[in-house]
Short mmCIF file of C-alpha atoms in Angstrom, two decimals:
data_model
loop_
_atom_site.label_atom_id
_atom_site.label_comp_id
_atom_site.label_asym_id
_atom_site.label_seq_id
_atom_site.Cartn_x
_atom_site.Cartn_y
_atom_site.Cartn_z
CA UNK A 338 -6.43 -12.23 -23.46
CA UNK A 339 -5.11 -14.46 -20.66
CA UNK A 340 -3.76 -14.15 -17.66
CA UNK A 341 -0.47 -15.33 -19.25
CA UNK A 342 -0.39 -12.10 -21.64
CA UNK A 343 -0.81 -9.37 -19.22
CA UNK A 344 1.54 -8.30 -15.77
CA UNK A 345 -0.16 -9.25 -12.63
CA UNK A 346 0.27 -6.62 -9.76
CA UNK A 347 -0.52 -6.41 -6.02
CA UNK A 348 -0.80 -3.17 -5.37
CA UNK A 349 0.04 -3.54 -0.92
CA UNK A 350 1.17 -6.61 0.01
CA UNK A 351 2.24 -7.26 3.89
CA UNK A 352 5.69 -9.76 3.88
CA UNK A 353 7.09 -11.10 7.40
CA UNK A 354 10.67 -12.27 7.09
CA UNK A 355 10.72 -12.75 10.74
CA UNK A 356 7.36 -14.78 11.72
CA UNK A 357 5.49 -14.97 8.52
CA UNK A 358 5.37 -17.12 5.26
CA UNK A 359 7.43 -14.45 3.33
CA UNK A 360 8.41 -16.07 -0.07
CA UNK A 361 6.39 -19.00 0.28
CA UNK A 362 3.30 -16.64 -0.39
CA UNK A 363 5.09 -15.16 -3.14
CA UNK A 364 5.42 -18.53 -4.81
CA UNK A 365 1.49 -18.94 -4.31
CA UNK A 366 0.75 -15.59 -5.96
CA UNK A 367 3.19 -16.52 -8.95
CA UNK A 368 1.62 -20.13 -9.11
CA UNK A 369 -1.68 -18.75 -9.91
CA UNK A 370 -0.32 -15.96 -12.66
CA UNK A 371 1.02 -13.26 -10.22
CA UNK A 372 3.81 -11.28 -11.37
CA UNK A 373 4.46 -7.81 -9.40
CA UNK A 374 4.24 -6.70 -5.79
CA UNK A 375 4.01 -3.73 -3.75
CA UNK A 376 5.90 -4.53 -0.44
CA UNK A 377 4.65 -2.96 2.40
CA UNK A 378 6.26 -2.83 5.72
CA UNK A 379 4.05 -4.07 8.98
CA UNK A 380 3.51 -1.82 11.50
CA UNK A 381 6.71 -1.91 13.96
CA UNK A 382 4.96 -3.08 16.38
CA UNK A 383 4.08 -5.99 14.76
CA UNK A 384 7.60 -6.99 13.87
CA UNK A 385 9.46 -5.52 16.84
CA UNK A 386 8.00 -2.68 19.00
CA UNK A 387 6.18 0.53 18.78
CA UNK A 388 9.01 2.46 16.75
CA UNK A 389 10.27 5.37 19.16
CA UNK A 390 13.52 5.97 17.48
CA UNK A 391 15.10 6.36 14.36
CA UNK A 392 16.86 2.60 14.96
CA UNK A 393 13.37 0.68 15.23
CA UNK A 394 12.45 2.75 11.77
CA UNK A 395 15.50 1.57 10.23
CA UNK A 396 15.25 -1.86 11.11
CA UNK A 397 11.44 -2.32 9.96
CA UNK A 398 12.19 -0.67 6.65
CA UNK A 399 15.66 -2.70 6.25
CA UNK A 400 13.25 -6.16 7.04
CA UNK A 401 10.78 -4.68 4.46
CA UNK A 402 13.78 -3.64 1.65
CA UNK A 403 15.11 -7.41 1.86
CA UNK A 404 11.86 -8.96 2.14
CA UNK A 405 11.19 -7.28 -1.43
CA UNK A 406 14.38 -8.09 -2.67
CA UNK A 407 13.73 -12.05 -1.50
CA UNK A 408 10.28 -11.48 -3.43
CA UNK A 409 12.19 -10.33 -6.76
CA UNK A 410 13.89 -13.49 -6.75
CA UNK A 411 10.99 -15.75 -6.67
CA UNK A 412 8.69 -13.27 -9.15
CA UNK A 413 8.91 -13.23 -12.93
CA UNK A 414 8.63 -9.82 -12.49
CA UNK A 415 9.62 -7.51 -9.22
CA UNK A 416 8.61 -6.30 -6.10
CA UNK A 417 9.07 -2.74 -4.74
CA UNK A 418 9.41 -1.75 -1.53
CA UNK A 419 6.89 0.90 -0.05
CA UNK A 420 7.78 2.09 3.31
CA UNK A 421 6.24 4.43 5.97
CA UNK A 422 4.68 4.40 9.40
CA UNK A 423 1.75 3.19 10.24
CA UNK A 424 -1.14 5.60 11.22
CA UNK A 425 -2.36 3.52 14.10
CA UNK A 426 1.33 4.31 15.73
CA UNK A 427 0.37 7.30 17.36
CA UNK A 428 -2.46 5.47 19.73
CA UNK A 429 0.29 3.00 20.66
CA UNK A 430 2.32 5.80 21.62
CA UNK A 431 -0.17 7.53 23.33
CA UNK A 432 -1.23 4.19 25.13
CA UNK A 433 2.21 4.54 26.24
CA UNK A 434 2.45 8.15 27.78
CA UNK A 435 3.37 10.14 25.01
CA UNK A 436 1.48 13.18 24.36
CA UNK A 437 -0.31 13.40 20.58
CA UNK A 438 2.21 15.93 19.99
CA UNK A 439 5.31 14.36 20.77
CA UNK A 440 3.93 10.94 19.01
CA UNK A 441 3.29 13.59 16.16
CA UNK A 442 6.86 13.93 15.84
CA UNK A 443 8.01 11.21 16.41
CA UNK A 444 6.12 9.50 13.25
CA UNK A 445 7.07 13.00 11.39
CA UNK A 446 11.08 11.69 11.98
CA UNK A 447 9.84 8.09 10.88
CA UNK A 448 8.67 9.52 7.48
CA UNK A 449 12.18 11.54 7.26
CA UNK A 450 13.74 8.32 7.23
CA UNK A 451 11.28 6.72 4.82
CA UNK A 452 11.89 9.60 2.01
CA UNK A 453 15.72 9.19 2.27
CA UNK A 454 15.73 5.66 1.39
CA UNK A 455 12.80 6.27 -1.58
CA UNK A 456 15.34 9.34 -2.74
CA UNK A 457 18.60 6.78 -2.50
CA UNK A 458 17.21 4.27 -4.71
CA UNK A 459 15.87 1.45 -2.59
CA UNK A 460 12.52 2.62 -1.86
CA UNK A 461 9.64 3.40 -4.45
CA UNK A 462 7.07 5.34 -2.37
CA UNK A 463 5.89 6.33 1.13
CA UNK A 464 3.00 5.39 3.21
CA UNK A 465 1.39 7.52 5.75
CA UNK A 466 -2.38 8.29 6.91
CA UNK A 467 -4.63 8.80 9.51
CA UNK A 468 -6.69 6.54 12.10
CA UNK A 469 -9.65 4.51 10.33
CA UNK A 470 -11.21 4.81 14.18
CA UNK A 471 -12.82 7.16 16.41
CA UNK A 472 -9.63 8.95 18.36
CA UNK A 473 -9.47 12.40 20.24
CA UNK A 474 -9.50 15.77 18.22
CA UNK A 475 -5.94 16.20 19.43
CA UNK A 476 -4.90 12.71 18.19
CA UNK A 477 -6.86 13.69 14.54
CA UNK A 478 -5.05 17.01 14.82
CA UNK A 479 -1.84 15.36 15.18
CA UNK A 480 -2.40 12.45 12.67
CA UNK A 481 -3.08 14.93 10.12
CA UNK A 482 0.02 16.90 10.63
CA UNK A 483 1.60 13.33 10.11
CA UNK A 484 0.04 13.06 6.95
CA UNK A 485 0.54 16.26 5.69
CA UNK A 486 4.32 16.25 6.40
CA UNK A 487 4.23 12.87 4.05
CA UNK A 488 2.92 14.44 1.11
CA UNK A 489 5.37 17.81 1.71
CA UNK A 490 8.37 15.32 1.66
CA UNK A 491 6.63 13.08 -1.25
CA UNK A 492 6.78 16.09 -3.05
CA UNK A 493 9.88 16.84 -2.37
CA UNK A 494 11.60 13.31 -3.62
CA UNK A 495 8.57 13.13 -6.48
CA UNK A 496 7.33 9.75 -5.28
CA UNK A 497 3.81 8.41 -4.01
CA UNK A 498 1.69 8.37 -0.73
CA UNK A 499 0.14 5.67 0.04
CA UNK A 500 -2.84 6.25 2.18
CA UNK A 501 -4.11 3.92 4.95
CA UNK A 502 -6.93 5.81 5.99
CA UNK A 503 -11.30 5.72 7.11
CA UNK A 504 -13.54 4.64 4.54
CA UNK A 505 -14.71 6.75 2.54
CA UNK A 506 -16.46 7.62 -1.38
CA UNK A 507 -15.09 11.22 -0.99
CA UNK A 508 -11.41 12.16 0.27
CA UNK A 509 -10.80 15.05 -1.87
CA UNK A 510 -9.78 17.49 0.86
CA UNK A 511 -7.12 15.00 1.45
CA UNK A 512 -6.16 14.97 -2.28
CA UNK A 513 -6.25 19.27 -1.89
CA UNK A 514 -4.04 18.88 1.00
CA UNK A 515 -1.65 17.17 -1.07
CA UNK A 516 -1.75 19.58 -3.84
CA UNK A 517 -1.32 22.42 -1.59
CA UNK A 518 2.05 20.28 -0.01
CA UNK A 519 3.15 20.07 -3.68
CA UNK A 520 1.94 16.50 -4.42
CA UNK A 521 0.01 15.85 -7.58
CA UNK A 522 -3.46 14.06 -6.63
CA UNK A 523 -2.63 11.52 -9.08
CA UNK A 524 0.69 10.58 -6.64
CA UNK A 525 -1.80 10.06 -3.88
CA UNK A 526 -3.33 6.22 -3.75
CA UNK A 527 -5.75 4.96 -1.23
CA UNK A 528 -5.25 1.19 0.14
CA UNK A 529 -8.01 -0.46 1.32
CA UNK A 530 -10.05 1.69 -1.29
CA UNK A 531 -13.84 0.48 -2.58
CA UNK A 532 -14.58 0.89 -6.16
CA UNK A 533 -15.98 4.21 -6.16
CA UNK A 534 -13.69 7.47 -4.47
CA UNK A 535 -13.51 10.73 -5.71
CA UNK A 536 -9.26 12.26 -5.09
CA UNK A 537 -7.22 9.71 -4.32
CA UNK A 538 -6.16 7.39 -6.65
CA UNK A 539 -8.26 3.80 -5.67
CA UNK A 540 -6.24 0.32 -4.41
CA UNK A 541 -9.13 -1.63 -4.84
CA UNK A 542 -9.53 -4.26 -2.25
CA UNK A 543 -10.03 -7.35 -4.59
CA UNK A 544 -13.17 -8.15 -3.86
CA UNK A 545 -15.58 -9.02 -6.61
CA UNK A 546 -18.39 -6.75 -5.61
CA UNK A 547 -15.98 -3.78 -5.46
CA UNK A 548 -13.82 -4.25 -8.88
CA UNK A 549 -17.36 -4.44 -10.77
CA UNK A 550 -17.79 -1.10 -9.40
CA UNK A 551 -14.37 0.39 -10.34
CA UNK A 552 -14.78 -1.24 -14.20
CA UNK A 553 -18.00 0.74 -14.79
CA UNK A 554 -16.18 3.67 -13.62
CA UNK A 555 -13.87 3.70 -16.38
CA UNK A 556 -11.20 5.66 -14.47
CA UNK A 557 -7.75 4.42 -12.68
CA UNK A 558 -7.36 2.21 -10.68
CA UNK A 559 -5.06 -0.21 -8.88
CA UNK A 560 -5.92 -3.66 -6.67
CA UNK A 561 -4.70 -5.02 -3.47
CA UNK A 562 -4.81 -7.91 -1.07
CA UNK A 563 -3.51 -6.47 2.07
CA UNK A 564 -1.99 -9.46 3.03
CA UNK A 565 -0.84 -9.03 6.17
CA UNK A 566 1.43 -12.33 6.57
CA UNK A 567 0.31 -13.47 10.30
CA UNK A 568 0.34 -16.92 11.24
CA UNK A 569 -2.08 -16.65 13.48
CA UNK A 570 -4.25 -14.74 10.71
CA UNK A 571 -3.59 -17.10 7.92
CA UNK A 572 -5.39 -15.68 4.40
CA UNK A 573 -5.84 -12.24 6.20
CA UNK A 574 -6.76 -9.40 4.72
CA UNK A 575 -7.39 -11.53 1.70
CA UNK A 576 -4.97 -14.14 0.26
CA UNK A 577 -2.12 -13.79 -1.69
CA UNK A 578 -3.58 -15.61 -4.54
CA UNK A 579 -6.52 -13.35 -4.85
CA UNK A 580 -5.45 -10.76 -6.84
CA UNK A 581 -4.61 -13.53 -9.79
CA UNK A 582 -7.52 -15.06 -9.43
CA UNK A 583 -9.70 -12.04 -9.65
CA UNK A 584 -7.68 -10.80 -12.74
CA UNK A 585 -8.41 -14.44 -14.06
CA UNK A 586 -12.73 -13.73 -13.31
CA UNK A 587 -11.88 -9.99 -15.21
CA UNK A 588 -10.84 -11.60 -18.28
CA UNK A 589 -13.42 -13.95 -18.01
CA UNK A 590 -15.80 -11.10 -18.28
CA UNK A 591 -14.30 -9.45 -21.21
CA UNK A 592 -12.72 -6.68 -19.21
CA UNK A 593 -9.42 -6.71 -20.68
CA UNK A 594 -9.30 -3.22 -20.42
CA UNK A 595 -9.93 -2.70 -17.31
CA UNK A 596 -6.73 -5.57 -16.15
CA UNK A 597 -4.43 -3.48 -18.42
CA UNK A 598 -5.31 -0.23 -16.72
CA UNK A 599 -5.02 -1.60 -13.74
CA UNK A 600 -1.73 -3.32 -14.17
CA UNK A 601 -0.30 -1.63 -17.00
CA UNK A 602 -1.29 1.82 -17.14
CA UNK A 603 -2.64 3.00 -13.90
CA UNK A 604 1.03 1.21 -12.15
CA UNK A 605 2.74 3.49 -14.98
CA UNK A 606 1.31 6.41 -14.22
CA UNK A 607 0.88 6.55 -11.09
CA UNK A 608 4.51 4.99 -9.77
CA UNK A 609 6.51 5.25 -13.01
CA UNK A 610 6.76 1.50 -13.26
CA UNK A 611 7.01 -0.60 -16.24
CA UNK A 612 5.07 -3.95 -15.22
CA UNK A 613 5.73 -5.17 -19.11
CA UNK A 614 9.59 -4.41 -19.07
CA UNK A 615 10.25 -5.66 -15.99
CA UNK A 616 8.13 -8.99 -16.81
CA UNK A 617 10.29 -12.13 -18.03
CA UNK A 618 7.76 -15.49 -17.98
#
């Protein structure tokens, strides 16, 4: 196999229709064999301001629905858009004066917002989390509510979580928490994952070291860039040609396999997408 015979997928990619490179780093992931992307909007405050209302939600996820749409145009396959608020919100609003329970809710009404546009057609799955830092027990207290109300209203409009959340080999309390919410563990993926993780479902950062971990584990998987789309961050998390370029090194190795589960099968059954139907190269 080549990289020609096989769909191409970023699993979380970052676009910034305002400040960022937007479709021009589209173009360089398709000009290296890329050919699917996860759209993930930035956290508000990154685009406009800590969101506080349901108007600064609606924008961010709006700038995140078109941005995919944009990225549709210049793939030979699609982009979806996957939007949610960003676990980190709550210490901006905290920063700001608000207790951890009213930032609790305030995220909790962010999330509402996210599941109506994933159950009206636009939107193919939430994200949500917890702080990947140390933060009060309150804080954690409230950040898990956060989390938990995602996967209640995932379950509710039968779509993903995406997880932003500490590093970890072991999260299956989370995955339990899910269940217990009505989520299936297999609807629960963790970005920014390493190549071993018992629960979630991994997003493999696509680093070399890591996806030779997750091919000897012979079990799902998906892979990611986190491209974040900052100017003043250019190539941060890792580059939007990576992902290509490590499924390139994969077939290299032999591990065809392992690039169809990962951007055939795992995308299929985890999300319900088609990468091959939806792929015209």
């Amino acid at each position: 196999m080549n990289i020609d015979d096989t769909p191409v997928l970023d699993n979380h990619m970052h676009l910034d229709p305002i400040e960022g490179r937007n479709t021009d780093a589209v173009e360089d992931f398709v000009s290296v064999g890329g050919t699917h992307l996860l759209v993930l909007n930035k956290p508000s405050w990154h685009l406009r301001e800590a969101a506080t209302d349901e108007a600064i939600f609606e924008e961010v996820f709006e700038l995140t629905i078109d941005a995919a749409a944009d990225a549709s145009e210049v793939l030979p396959g699609r982009a979806w858009p996957v939007l949610g608020v960003h676990p980190g919100l709550i210490s901006q609003l905290v920063e700001e004066g608000y207790t951890p329970a009213a930032a609790r809710d305030i995220m909790q009404a962010g999330l509402d917002i996210a599941a109506g546009y994933v159950a009206d057609g636009p939107a193919l799955a939430i994200k949500s989390g917890r702080p990947h830092y140390d933060v009060s027990d309150e804080v954690w207290a409230a950040s898990n509510a956060v989390m938990r109300h995602a996967f209640d209203l995932a379950g509710e409009v039968g779509c993903v979580v995406q997880l932003h959340t500490e590093g970890s080999e072991d999260l299956t309390e989370i995955t339990e928490w899910a269940q217990a919410e009505g989520l299936p563990p297999e609807q629960v993926v963790k970005h920014y994952s390493g190549g071993r993780l018992e629960g979630p479902i991994k997003s493999v950062i696509a680093e070399k070291d890591e996806l030779e971990i997750a091919v000897e584990a012979d079990e799902p998987f998906l892979m990611e860039t986190d491209f974040i789309d900052d100017p003043e961050r250019p190539g941060a998390v890792l580059g939007p040609k990576t992902v290509p370029r490590r499924v390139r090194w994969m077939l290299e190795n032999g591990w065809d396999d392992a690039v169809r589960r990962a951007h055939v099968e795992t995308p299929a059954r985890v999300y319900g997408i088609d990468t091959e139907a939806t792929l015209d190269r």
